[in-house]
Tab-separated table of C-alpha atoms in Angstrom:
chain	number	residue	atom	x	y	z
A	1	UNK	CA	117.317	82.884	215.955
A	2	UNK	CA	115.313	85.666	217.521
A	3	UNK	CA	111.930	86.852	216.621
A	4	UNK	CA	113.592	89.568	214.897
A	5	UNK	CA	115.984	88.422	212.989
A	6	UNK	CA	113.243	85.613	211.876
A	7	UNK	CA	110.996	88.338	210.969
A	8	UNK	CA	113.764	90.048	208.914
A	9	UNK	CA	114.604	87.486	207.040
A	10	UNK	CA	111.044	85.938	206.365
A	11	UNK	CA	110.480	89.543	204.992
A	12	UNK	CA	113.387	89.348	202.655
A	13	UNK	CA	112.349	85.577	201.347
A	14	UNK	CA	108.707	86.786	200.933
A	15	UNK	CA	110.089	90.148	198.442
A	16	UNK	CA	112.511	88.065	196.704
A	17	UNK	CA	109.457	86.062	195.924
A	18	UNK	CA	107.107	88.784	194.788
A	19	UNK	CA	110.230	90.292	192.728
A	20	UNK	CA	110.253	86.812	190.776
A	21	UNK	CA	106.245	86.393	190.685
A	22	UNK	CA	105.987	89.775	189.234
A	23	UNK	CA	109.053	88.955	186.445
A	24	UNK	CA	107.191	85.774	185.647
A	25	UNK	CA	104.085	87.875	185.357
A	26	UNK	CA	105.456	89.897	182.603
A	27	UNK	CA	106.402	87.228	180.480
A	28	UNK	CA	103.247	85.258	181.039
A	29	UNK	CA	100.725	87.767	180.601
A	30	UNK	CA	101.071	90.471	177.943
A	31	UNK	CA	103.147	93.641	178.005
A	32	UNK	CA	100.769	96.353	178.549
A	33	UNK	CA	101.843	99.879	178.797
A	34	UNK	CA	100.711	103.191	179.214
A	35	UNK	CA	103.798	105.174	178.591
A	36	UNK	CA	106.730	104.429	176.296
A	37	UNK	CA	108.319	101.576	175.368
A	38	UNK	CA	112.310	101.858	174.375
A	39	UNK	CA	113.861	98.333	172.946
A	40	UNK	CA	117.590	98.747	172.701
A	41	UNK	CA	118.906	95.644	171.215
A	42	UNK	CA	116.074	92.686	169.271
A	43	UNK	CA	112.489	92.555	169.542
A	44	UNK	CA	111.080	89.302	168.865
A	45	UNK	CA	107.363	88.894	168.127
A	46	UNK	CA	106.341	85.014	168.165
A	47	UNK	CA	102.322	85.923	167.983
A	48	UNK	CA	100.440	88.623	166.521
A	49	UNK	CA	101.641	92.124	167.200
A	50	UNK	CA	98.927	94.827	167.386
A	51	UNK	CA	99.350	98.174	166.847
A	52	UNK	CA	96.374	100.916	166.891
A	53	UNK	CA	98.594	104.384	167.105
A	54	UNK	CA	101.128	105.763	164.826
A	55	UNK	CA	104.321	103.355	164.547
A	56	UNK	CA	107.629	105.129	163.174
A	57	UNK	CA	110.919	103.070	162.126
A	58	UNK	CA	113.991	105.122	161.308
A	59	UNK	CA	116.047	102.341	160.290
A	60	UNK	CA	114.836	99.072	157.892
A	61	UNK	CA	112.540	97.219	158.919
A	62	UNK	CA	112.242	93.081	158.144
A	63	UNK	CA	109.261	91.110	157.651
A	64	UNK	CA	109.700	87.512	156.913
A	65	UNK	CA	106.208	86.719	156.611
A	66	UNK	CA	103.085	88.354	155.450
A	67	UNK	CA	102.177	92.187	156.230
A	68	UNK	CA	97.957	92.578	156.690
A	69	UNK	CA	96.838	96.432	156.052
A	70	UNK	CA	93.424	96.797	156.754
A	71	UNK	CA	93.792	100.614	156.075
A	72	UNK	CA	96.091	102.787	153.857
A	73	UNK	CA	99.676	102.852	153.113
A	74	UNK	CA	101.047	106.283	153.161
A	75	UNK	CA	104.552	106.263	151.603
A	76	UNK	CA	106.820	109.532	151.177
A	77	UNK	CA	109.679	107.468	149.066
A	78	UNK	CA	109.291	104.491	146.852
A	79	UNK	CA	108.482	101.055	147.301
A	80	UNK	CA	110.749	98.691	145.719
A	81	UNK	CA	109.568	94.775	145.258
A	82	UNK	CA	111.859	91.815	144.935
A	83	UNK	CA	109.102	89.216	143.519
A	84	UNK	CA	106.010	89.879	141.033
A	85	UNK	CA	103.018	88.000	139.758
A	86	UNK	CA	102.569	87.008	136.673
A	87	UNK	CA	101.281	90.358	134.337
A	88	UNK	CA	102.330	92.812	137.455
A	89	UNK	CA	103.777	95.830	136.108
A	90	UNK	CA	107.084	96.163	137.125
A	91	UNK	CA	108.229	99.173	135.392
A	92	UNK	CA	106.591	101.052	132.130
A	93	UNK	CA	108.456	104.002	130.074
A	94	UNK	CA	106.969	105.856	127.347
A	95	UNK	CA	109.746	107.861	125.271
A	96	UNK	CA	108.025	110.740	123.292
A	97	UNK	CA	109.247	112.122	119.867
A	98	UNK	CA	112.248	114.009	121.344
A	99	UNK	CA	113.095	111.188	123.161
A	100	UNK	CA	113.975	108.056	121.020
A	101	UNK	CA	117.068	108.181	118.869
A	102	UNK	CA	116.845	108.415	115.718
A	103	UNK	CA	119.265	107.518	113.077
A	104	UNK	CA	118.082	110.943	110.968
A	105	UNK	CA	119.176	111.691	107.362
A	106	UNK	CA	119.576	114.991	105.729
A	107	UNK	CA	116.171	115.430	105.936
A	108	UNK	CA	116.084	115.938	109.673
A	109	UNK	CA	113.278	115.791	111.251
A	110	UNK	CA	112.948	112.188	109.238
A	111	UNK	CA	114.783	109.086	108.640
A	112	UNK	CA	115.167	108.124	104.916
A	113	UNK	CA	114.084	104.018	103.879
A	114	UNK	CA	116.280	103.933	100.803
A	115	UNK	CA	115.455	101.779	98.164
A	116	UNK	CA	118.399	98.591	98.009
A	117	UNK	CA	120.160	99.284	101.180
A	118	UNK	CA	119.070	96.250	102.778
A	119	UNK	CA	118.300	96.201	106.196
A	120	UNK	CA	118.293	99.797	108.007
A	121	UNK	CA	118.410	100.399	111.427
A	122	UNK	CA	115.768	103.375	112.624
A	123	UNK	CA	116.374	103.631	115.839
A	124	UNK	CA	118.460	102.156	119.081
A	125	UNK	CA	117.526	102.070	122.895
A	126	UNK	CA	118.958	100.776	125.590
A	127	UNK	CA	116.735	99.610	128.739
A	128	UNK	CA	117.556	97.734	131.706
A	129	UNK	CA	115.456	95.553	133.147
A	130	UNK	CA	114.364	95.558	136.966
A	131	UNK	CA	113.654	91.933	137.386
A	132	UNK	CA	115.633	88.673	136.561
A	133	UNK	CA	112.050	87.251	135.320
A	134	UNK	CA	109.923	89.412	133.357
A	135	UNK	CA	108.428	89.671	130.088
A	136	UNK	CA	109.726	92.840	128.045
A	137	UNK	CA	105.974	94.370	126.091
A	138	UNK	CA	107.490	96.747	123.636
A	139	UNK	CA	105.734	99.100	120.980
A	140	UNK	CA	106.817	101.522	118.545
A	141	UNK	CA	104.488	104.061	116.484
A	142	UNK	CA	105.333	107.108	113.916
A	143	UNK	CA	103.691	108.576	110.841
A	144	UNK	CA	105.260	107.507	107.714
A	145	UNK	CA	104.525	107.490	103.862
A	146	UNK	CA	105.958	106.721	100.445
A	147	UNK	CA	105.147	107.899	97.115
A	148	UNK	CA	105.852	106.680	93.458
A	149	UNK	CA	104.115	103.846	92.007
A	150	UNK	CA	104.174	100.237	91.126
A	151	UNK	CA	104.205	97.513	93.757
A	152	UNK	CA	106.023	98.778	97.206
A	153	UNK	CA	106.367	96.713	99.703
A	154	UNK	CA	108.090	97.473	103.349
A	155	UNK	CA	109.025	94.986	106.129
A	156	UNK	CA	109.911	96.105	110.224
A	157	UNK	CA	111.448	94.071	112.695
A	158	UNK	CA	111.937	94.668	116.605
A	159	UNK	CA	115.294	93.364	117.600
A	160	UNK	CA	116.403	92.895	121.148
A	161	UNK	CA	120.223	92.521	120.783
A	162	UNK	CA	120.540	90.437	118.139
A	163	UNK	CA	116.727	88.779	118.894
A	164	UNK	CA	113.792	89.031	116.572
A	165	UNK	CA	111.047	89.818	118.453
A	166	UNK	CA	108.280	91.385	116.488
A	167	UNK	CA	107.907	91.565	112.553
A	168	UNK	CA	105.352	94.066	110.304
A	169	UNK	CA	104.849	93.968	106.724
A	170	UNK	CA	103.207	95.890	104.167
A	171	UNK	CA	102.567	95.604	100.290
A	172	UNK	CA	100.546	98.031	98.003
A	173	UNK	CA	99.612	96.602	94.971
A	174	UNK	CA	100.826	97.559	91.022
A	175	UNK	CA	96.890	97.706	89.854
A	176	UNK	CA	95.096	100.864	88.898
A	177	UNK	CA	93.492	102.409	92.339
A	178	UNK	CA	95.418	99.374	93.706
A	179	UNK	CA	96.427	100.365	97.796
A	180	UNK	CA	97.571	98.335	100.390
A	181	UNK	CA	96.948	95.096	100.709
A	182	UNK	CA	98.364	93.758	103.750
A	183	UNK	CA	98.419	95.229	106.745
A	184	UNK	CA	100.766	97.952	107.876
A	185	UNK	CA	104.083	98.911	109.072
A	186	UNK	CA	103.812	100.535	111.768
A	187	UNK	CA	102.610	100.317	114.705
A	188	UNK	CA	105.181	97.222	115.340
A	189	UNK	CA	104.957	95.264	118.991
A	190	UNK	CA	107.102	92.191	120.205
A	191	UNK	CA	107.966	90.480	123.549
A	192	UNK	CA	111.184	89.585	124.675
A	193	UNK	CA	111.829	86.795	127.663
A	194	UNK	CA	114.165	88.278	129.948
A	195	UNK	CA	115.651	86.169	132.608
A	196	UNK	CA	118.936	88.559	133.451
A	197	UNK	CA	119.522	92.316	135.095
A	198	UNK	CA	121.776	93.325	132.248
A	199	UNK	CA	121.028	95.885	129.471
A	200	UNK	CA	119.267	95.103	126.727
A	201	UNK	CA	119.243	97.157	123.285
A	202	UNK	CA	116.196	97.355	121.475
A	203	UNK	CA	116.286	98.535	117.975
A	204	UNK	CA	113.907	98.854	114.676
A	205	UNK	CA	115.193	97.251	111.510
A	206	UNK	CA	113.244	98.110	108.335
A	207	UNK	CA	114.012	96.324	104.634
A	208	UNK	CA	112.780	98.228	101.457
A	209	UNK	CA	111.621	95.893	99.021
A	210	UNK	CA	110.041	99.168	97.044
A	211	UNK	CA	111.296	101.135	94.414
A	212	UNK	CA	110.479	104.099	96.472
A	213	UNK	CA	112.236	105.514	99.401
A	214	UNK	CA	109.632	105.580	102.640
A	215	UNK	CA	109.869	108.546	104.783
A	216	UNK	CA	109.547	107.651	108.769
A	217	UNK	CA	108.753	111.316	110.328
A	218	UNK	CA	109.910	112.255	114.030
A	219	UNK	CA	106.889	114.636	115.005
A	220	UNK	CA	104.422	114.388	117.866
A	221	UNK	CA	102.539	111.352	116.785
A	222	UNK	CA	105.972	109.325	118.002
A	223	UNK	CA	106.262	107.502	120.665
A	224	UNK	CA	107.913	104.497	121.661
A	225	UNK	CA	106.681	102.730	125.095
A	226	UNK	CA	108.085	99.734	126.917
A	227	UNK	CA	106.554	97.650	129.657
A	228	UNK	CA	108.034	95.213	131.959
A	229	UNK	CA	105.841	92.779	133.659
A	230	UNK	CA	106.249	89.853	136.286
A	231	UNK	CA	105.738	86.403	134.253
């Protein structure tokens, strides 16, 4: 072989090696860039991944592990959450007046206790729940009253379906300047154990043990509020 020729080839031996040194390089060492950097198919992170600029993701983005913010979390939709801790908020609604439905009577703007009609249903909701296990905090408050005399008494109950979940109870005494003497009827509260993703109807029942109708008034003092929270 001449000189060359030798020369030639040595020259194309010693770039094919600096081609492969400088690939290995790249994978050994990390990628450090000054301009930018376009990934067409995967990228695949096995250590820590640093990131000190902005950082933009059109599509989804999928984090198996944990996510560390040191700073804040600016966020122009909603952030939706798959797991909660136990007492996490998950969801809270607070119906005003106008809002839950009442079973009026001709009385309209309030619904009519009559005396020996058993067990009367006030009002009906339907909520669905955002987690398959979560504790369902509800409460219920209006302004109410009763008149007559003699010993009236009143009991609530919070249904879910066809669950008891909360009871109330209140008794005024037949004895001159005689009031109540229990507690009251309102506000009610209960908790329901939910373990499904299905809708749930939540009601208030109220028996009249009275002689008296009671009078359960829809104004501004109404509200009915339910909270759903990781257990």
């Amino acid at each position: 072989m001449s000189m060359s020729m030798h020369g030639l080839v040595s020259r194309r031996v010693t770039n094919r090696i600096t081609q492969m040194n400088n690939r290995l390089a790249e994978f050994a060492t990390p990628v450090m860039r000054n301009y930018d950097l376009y990934v067409y198919r995967n990228l695949v992170v096995s250590g820590n991944g640093g990131i000190k600029g902005d950082f933009t993701v059109d599509g989804d983005e999928r984090v198996d592990g944990d996510v560390k913010v040191g700073g804040n979390v600016n966020v122009d939709g909603y952030v939706l959450a798959k797991t909660f801790l136990p007492g996490q908020i998950i969801n809270l609604a607070i119906l005003g007046n106008t809002q839950v439905p009442y079973m009026t009577s001709v009385n309209n703007p309030q619904f009519k206790v009559l005396t020996g009609a058993g067990e009367q249903v006030v009002f009906e909701y339907n909520y669905t729940p955002l987690s398959l296990q979560s504790n369902i905090i509800i409460d219920f408050n209006s302004v109410y009253s009763t008149q007559g005399f003699n010993g009236d008494s009143f009991t609530g109950y919070l249904y879910v379906d066809n669950t008891m979940v909360g009871r109330s109870y209140q008794y005024w005494i037949n004895q001159p300047g005689g009031g109540t003497r229990s507690g009251t009827l309102l506000p009610i509260s209960g908790t329901y154990t939910n373990s499904a993703l299905t809708t749930i109807t939540i009601s208030l029942r109220i028996v009249n043990q009275a002689n008296d109708p009671l009078d359960i008034d829809s104004d501004k003092s109404t509200w009915l509020k339910i909270t759903e929270v990781g257990r």
